[in-house]
XYZ file of C-alpha atoms in Angstrom:
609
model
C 46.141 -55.906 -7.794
C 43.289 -55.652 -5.261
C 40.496 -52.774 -6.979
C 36.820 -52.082 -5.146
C 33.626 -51.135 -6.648
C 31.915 -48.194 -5.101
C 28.685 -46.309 -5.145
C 27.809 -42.579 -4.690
C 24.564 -40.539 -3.416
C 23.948 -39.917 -7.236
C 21.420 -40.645 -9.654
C 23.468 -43.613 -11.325
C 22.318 -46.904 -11.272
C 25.994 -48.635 -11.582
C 29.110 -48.318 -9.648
C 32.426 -47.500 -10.299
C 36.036 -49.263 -10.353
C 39.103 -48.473 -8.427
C 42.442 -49.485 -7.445
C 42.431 -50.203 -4.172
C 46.284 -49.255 -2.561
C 48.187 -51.837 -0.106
C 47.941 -49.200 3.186
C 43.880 -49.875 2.463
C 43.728 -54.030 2.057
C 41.998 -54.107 4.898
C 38.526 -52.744 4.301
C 35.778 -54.724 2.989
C 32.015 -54.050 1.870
C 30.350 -51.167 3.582
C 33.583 -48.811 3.800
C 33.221 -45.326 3.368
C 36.080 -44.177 1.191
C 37.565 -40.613 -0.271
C 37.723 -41.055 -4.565
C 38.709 -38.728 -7.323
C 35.093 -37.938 -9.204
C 35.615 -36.103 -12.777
C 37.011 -32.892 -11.387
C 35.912 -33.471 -7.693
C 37.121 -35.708 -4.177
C 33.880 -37.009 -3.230
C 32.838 -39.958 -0.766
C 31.582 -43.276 -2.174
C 30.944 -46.710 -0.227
C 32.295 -49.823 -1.286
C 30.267 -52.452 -2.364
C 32.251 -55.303 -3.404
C 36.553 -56.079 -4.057
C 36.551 -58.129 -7.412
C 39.876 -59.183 -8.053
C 39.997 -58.286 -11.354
C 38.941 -55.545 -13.475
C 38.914 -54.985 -17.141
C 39.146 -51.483 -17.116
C 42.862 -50.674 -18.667
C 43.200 -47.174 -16.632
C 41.836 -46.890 -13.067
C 41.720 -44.558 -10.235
C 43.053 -44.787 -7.039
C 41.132 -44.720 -3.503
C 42.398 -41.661 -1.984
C 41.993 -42.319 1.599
C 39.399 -44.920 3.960
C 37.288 -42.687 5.753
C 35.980 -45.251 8.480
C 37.914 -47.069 11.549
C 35.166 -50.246 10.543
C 32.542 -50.262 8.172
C 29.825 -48.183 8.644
C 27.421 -50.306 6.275
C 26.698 -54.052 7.452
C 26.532 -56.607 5.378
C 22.734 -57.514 6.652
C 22.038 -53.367 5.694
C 23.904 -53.833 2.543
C 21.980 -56.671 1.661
C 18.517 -54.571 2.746
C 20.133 -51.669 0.509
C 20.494 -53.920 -2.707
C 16.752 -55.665 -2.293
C 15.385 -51.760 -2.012
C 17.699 -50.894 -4.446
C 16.137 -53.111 -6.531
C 12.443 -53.870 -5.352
C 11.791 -49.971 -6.209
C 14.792 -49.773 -8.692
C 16.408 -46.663 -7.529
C 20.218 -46.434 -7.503
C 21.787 -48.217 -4.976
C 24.140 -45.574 -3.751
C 20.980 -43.060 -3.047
C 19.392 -45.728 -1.528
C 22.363 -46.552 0.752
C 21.809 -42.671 2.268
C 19.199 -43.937 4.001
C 21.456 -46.198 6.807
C 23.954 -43.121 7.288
C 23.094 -40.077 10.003
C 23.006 -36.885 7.793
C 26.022 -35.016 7.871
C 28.781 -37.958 8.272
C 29.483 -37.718 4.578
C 32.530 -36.189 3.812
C 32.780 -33.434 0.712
C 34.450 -30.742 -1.861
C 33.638 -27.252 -1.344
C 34.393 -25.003 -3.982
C 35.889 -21.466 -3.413
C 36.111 -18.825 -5.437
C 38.931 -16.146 -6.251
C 39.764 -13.607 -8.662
C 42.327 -14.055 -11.390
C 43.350 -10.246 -11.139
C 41.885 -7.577 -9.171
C 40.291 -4.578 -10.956
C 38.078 -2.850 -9.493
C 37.879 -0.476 -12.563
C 37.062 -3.070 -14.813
C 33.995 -2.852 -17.005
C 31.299 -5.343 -16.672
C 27.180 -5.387 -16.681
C 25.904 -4.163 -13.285
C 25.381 -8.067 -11.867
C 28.762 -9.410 -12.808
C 30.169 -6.636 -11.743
C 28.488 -6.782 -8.130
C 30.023 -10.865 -7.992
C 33.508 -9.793 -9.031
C 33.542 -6.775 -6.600
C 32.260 -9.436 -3.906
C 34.553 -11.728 -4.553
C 37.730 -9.058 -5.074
C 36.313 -8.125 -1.162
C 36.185 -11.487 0.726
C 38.266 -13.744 -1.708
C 38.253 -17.790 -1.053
C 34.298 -17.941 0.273
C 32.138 -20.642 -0.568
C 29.871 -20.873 -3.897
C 26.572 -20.640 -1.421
C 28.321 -18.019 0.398
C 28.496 -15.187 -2.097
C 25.188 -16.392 -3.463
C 23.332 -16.020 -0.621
C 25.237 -12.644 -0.479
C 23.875 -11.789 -3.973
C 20.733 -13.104 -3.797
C 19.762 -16.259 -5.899
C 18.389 -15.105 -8.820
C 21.135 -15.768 -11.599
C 23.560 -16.324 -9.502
C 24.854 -19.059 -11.670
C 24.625 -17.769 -14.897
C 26.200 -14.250 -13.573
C 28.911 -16.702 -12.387
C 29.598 -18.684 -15.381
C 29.631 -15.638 -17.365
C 32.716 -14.483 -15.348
C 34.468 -17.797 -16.102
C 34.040 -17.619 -19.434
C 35.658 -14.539 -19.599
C 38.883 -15.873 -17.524
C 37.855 -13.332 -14.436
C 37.129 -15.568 -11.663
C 38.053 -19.394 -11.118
C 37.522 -21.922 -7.995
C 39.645 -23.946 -5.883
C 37.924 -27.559 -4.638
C 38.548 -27.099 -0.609
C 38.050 -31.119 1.201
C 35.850 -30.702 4.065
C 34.978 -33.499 6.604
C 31.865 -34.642 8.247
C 29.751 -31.888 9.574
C 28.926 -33.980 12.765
C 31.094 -35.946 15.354
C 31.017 -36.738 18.660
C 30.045 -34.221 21.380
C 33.298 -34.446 23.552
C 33.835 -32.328 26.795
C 36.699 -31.241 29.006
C 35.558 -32.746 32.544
C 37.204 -32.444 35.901
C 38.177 -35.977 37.112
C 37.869 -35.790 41.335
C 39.654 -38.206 43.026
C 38.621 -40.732 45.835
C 41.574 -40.087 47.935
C 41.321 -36.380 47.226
C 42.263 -35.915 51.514
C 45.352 -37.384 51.372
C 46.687 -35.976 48.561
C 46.008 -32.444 49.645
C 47.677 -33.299 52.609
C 50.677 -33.968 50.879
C 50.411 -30.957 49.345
C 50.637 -27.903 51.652
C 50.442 -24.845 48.964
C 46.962 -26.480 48.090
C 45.709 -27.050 51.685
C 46.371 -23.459 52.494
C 44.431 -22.507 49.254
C 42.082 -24.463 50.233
C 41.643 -23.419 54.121
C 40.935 -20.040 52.286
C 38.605 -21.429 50.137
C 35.751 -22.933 51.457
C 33.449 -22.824 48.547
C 36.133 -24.522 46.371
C 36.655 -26.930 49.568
C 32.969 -27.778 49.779
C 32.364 -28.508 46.141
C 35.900 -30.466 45.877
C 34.764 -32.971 48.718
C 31.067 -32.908 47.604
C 31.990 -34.188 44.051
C 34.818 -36.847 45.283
C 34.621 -39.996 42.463
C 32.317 -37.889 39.993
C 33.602 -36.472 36.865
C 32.416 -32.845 36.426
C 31.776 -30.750 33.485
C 34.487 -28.193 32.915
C 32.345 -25.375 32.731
C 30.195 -26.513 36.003
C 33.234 -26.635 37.395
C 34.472 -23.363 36.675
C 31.396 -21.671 37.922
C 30.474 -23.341 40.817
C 34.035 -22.861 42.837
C 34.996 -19.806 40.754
C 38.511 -20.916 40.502
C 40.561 -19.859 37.869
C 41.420 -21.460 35.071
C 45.121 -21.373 35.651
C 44.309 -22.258 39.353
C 42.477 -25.603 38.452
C 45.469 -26.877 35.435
C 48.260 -26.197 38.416
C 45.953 -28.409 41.113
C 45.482 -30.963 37.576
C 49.543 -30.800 37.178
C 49.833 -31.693 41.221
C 47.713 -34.614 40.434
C 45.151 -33.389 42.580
C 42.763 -33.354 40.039
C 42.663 -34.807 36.567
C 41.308 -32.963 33.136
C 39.749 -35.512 31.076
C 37.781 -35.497 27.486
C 34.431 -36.894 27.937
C 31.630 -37.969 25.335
C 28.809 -36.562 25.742
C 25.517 -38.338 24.303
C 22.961 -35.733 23.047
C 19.649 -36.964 23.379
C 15.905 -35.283 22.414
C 13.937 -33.983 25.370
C 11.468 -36.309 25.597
C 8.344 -34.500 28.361
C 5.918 -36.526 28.585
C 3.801 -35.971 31.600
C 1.268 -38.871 31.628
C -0.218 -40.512 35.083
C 1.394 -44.377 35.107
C -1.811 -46.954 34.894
C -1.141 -50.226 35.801
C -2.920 -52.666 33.354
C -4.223 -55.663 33.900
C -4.133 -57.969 30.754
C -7.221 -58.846 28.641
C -8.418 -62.174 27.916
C -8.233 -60.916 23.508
C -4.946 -59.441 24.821
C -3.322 -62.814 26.229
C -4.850 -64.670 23.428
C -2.843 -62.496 20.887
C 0.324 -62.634 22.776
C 0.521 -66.161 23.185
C -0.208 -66.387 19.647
C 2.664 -64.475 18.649
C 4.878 -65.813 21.149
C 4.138 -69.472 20.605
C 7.495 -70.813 20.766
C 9.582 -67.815 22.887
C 12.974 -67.736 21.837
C 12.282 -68.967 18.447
C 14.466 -67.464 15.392
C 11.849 -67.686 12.776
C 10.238 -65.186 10.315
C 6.165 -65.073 11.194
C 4.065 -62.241 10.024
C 0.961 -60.971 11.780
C -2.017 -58.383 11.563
C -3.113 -57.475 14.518
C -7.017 -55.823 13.576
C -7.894 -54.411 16.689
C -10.268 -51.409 17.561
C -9.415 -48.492 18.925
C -8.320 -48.833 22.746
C -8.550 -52.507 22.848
C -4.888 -52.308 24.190
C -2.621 -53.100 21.121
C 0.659 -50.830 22.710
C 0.448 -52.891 25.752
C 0.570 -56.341 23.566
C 3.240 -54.608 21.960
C 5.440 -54.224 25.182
C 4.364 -57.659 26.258
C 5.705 -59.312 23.116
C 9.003 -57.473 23.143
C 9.495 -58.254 26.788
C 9.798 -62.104 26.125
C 12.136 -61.242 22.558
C 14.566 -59.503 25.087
C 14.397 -61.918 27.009
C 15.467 -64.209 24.794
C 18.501 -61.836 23.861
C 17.014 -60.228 20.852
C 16.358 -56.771 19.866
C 13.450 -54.780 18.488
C 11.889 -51.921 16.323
C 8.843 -50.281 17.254
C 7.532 -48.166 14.159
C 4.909 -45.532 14.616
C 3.654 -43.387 12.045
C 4.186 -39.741 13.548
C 6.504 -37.163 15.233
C 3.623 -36.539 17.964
C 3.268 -39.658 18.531
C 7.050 -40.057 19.727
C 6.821 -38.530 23.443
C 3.371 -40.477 24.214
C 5.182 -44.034 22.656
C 8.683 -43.656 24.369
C 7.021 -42.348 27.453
C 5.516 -46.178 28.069
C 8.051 -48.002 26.728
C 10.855 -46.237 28.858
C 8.898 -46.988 31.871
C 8.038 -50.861 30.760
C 11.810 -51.399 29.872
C 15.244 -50.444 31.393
C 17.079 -51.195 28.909
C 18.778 -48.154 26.211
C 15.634 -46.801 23.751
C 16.838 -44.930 20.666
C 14.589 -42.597 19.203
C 14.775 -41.779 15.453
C 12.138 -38.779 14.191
C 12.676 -36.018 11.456
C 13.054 -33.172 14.643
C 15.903 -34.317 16.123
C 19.340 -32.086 15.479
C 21.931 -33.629 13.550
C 23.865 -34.401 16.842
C 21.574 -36.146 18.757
C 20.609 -38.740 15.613
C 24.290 -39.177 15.166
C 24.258 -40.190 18.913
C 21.338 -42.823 18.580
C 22.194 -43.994 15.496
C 26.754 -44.345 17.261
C 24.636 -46.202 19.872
C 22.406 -48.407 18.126
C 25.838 -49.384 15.474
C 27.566 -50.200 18.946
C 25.552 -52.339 20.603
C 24.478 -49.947 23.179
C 20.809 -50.207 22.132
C 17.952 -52.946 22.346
C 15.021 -50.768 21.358
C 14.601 -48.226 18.500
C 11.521 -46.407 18.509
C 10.662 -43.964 15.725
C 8.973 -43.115 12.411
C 9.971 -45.201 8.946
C 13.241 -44.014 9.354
C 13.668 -45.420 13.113
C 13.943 -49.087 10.497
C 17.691 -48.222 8.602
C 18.843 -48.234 12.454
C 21.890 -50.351 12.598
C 20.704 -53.035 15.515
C 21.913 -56.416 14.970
C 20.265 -59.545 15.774
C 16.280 -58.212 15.820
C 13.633 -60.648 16.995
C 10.376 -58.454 16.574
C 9.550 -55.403 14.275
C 6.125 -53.890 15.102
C 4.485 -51.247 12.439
C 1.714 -49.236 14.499
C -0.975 -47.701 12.286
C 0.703 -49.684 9.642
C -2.477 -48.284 7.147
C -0.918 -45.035 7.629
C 0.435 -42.942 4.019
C 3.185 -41.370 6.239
C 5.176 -44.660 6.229
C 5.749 -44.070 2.476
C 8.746 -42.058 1.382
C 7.169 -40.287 -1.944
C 8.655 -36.898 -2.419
C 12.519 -38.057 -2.729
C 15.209 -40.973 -3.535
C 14.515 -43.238 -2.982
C 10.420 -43.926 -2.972
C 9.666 -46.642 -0.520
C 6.694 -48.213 1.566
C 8.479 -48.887 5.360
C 5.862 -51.336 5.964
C 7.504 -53.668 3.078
C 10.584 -53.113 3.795
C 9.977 -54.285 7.549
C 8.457 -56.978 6.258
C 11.843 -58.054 4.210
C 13.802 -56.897 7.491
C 11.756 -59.227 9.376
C 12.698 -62.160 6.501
C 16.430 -61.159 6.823
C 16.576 -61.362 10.931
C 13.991 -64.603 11.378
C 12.357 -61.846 13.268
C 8.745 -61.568 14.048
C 7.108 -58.356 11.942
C 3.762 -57.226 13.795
C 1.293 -54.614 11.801
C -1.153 -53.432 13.915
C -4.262 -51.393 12.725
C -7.414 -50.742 14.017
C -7.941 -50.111 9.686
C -6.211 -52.378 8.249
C -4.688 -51.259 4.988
C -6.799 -52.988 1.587
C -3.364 -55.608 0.779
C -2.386 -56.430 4.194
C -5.782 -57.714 4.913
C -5.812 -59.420 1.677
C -2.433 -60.685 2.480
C -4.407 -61.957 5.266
C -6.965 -63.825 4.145
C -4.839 -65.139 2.269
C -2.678 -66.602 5.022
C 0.668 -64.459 3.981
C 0.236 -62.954 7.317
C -1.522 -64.123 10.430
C -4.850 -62.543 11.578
C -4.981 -61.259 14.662
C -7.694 -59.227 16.041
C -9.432 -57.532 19.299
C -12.644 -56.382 19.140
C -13.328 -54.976 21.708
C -12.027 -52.194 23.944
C -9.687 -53.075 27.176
C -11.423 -50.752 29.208
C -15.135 -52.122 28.010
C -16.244 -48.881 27.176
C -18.710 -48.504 24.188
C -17.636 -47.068 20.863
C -18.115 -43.939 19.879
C -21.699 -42.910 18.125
C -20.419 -41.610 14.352
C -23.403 -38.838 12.741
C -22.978 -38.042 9.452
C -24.281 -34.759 8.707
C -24.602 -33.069 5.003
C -23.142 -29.601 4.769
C -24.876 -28.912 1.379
C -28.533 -29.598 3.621
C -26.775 -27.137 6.063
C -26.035 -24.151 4.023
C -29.001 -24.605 2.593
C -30.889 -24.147 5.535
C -28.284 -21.345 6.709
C -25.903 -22.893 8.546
C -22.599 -21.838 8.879
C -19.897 -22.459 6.353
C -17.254 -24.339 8.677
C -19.425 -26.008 11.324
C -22.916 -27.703 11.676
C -25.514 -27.044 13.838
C -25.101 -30.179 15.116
C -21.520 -29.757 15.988
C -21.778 -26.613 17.537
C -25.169 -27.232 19.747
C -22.580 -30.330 21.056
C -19.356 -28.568 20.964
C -21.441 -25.486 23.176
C -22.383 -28.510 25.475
C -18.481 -29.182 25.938
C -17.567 -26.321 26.457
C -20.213 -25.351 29.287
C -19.132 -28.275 31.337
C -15.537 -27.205 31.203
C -14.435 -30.226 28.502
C -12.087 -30.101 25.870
C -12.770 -30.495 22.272
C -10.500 -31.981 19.450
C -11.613 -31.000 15.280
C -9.318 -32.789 12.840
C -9.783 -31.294 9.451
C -7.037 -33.064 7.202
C -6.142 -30.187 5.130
C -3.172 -27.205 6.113
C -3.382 -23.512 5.236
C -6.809 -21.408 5.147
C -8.717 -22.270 2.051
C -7.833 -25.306 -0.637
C -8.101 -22.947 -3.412
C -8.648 -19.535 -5.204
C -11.617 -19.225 -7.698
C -12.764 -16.818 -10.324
C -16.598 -16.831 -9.909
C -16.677 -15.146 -13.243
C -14.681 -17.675 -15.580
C -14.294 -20.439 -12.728
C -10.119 -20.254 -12.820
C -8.519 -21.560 -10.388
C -5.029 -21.132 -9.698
C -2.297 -24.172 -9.996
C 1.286 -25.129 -9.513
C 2.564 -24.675 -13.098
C 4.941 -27.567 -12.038
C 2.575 -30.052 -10.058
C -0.889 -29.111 -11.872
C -2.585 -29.223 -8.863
C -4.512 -26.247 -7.132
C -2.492 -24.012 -4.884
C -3.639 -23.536 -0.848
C -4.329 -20.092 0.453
C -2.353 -19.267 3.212
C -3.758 -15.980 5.010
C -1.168 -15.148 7.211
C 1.155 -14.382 4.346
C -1.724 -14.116 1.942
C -0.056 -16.206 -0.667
C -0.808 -19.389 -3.086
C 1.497 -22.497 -1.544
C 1.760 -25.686 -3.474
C 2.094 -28.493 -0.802
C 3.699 -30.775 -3.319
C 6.651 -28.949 -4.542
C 6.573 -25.800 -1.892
C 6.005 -23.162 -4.600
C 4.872 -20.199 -3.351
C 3.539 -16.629 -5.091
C 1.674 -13.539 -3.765
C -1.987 -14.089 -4.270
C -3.981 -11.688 -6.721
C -6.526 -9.577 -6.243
C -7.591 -10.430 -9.473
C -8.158 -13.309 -11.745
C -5.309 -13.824 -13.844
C -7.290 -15.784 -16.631
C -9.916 -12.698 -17.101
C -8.675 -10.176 -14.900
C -11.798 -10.192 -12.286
C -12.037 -9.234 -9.225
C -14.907 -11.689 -8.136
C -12.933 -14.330 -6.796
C -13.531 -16.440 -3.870
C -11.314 -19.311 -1.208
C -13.210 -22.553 -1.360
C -12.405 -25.125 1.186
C -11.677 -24.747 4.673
C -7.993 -25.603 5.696
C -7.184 -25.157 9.476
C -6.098 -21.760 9.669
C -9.770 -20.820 8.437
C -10.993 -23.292 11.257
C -9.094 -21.756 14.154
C -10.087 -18.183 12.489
C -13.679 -19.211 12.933
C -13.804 -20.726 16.735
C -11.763 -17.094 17.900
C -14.841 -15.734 16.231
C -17.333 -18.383 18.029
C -15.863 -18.246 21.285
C -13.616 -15.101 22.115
C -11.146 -15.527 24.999
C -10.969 -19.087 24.749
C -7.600 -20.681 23.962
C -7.511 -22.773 20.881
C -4.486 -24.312 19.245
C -3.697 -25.550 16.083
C -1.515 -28.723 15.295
C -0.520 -28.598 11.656
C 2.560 -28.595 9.686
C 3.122 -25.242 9.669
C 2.993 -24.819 13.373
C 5.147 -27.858 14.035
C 8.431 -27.071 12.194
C 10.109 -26.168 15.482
C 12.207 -28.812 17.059
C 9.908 -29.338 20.311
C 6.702 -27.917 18.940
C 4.307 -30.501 18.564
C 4.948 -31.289 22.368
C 4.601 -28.085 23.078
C 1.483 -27.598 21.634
C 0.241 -31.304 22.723
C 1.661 -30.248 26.747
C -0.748 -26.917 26.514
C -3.590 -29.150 25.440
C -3.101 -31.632 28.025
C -2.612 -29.218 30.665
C -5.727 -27.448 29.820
């Protein structure tokens, strides 16, 4: 008797046994599958098919959810090293090489076991059972966003306990699939078939519109809806001409892919002498399948994208593939804007924006073959490519590429590194500041040093001044800016330049203070000082997201002297309206970026001045 072990997106470090039924012999590691849970029907992934169990009493699969496994055994293998290497359980950790919204699941409905609306009940469990008499067989989030969520739960239990209400577990499939369109096949031969036709040719002699369009669109396959509106012929018009063979009404995939915008002037570059020195390190021996690490230390603009392209040119020429990590969303349109014109070959793009659709697209691609490049952030490397010959990590210094606030915790750089191991791939990290261990590693000789020092353009680099704000406000400065930054950003701005401030902290001030007692205000959960945001005016914690009006007055000793310390980048772009009235300035943070296309909005605006 064949049985499978399987793993679930849970918080449970071992996996479970089944019986694995005849109809289902087939599957093998890396099958989704449908499994009775406790009380639920949820969807695990197979692991492994021991052929025995000692288990007396097992459960059966219920049903195989995939055509072919949607796990490889090269990600499985990835999955149980992460699993491990940052012990977090392995079916959480498996989440990471499945598009969001494939998983199949229970939804639990609620119902009534006998209406009354008389009944008597306290005034919140009697709202839920007068919701639920109304609009019977909704989901659990449904009547509690209805109710609001305070005590939803316990209003709810409260009414099972008492036999009132009950729920009904409803199966419910993936929440994505493929995009698929009715289209509006037009034949070569379209001519001679109306010919043969002569109700349609006299339609069509009265038609010229429809004629035009018909003849203009001969071999193409046109969406239904284009169709429709550009010749304005009725739908029962078009399935008779489909039924005549004239046309043909077909279902079409369509692949849903991020606007990428990127406006940027094409340079041709010639290569540096550091640059070819680097490349023909890396690509000693082209075509070899052998895992070499390197750090490439390079400056700022000494060229280190275009060594990147130049490497992954000869690995697909040698019939491999490749990831190319970067570090952040706005650095996606800039980064697939060169690549797509150095390559023709597919690019998939991976980033944290994209809609559910268009990453199940990519990621459909990538798992068919379709794909040689993947470009994204960290989670551009659970991208199911086979066969990869190069993995670069740009900016690998940077703290984005660790996954901290969920399961499971990982550094991307490390597991690229193990990807690279796994494939006999090449695994570049490029820096122009090199993270502390990988230039230990190093020195060391676990990875070879690279570096360009100099910039592929020759220009100079740029003068740093230090200047001491506590000197400044002594000497009455302003709060935000030095005089030395604003004499130069003044200079800027007369000759019609742009200007660029980082300031690495969100929201208007780091924190709220009591100048009387020196309180400051702090996530009860994270005990770390809470950011004023003045556009709400509340206290945000940017750890947890916990958010409360802030107070007038000091809750420790009930003053009113309080004061924001620290100037976050709403203060900033407060205080450069102030400096210079009527002149545009846009911020870049993450609370203007949450849209889908908004940091290349805001990055467009800049760049078109």
């Amino acid at each position: 008797m064949p049985y499978v072990e399987v793993v679930f997106n849970l918080p449970i470090y071992h996996a479970f046994t089944y019986h694995l039924p005849d109809s289902f012999s087939h599957i093998t590691p890396g099958y989704r599958v449908l499994v009775p849970f406790g009380k639920r029907t949820i969807t695990g992934i197979v692991i492994n098919l021991p052929e025995k169990s000692s288990y007396s009493s097992i459960k059966s699969v219920q049903d195989v959810l995939d055509d072919k496994a949607l796990i490889r055994p090269d990600a499985l293998k990835l999955a149980h090293w992460i699993s491990s290497y940052y012990m977090a359980p392995l079916g959480q950790v498996l989440q990471l090489f499945i598009p969001k919204g494939l998983e199949a699941h229970d939804q639990e409905n609620l119902f009534l076991v006998e209406e009354d609306p008389a009944i008597e009940l306290p005034e919140r469990q009697k709202d839920l059972y007068l919701m639920i008499g109304e609009n019977p067989g909704k989901s659990k989030s449904y009547y509690r966003k209805k109710m609001g969520a305070g005590s939803f739960y316990s209003v709810l239990r409260a009414l099972e306990k008492k036999g009132l209400v009950y729920s009904l577990a409803e199966h419910k499939g993936a929440r994505v699939s493929a995009l698929i369109r009715k289209h509006v096949r037009i034949p070569a031969d379209l001519e001679s078939r109306i010919k043969e036709d002569a109700h349609f040719e006299r339609y069509l002699s009265k038609k010229p519109r429809v004629a035009a369009f018909l003849f203009e669109n001969r071999e193409k396959e046109v969406l239904l809806s284009v169709f429709l509106r550009e010749t304005g012929m009725a739908r029962a018009t078009l399935h008779k001409m489909a039924g005549q063979k004239l046309v043909e009404l077909v279902d079409k995939v369509l692949e849903r892919h991020p606007e990428i915008d990127y406006d940027e002037d094409e340079k041709v570059f010639s290569l540096t002498e550091q640059q070819k020195r680097v490349i023909g390190t890396v690509c000693a021996a082209p075509g070899e399948k052998e895992y070499r690490s390197f750090l490439l230390y390079g400056v700022t603009g000494s060229g280190k994208t275009v060594v990147y392209i130049e490497i992954l040119k000869r690995v697909l020429a040698a019939g491999r593939k490749g990831i190319i990590l970067i570090p952040e969303i706005a650095l996606t349109p800039q980064t697939v804007t060169r690549f797509e014109r150095a390559f023709d070959q597919n690019i998939a793009i991976f980033h944290s924006k994209m809609s559910m659709g268009e990453r199940y697209d990519a990621w459909m691609a990538c798992h068919s073959g379709q794909v040689s490049i993947v470009i994204g952030p960290r989670s551009a490397l659970f991208a199911p490519l086979e066969d990869i010959g190069l993995i670069v990590v740009d900016e690998e210094h940077e703290q984005s590429y660790k996954q901290t606030d969920s399961v499971p915790g990982y550094n991307a750089r490390d597991v690229a590194l193990y990807l690279g191991r796994m494939h006999r791939a090449h695994v570049v990290l490029g820096s122009a500041t090199p993270s502390f261990e990988s230039y230990y590693n190093a020195r060391h000789n676990k990875h070879t040093l690279l570096t360009m020092m100099e910039r592929a353009n020759k220009m100079p680099l740029p003068t740093i001044h230090l200047v001491d704000m506590r000197k400044e406000k002594s000497a009455g400065g302003r709060k935000v800016f030095s005089r030395y930054l604003l004499e130069h950003m003044d200079r800027r701005l007369a000759r019609d330049e742009q200007i660029i401030l980082l300031q690495n902290r969100r929201g208007y001030a780091s924190f709220q203070q009591c100048l009387n007692c020196g309180f400051i205000v702090k996530c009860a959960e994270c005990d770390v000082s809470l950011t004023y945001h003045s556009y709400d005016t509340s206290l945000r914690c940017h750890y947890c997201g916990f958010k409360t009006p802030a107070s007038a007055y000091c809750p420790n000793c009930g003053s009113k002297d309080l004061e924001y310390k620290g100037a976050g980048t709403q203060q900033l772009q407060q205080e450069l309206e102030k400096l210079y009235p009527g002149m545009p300035v846009l911020r870049m943070d993450q609370d203007t970026t949450r849209g889908k296309n908004s940091y290349q909005r805001i990055l467009d605006a800049f760049r078109q001045g």
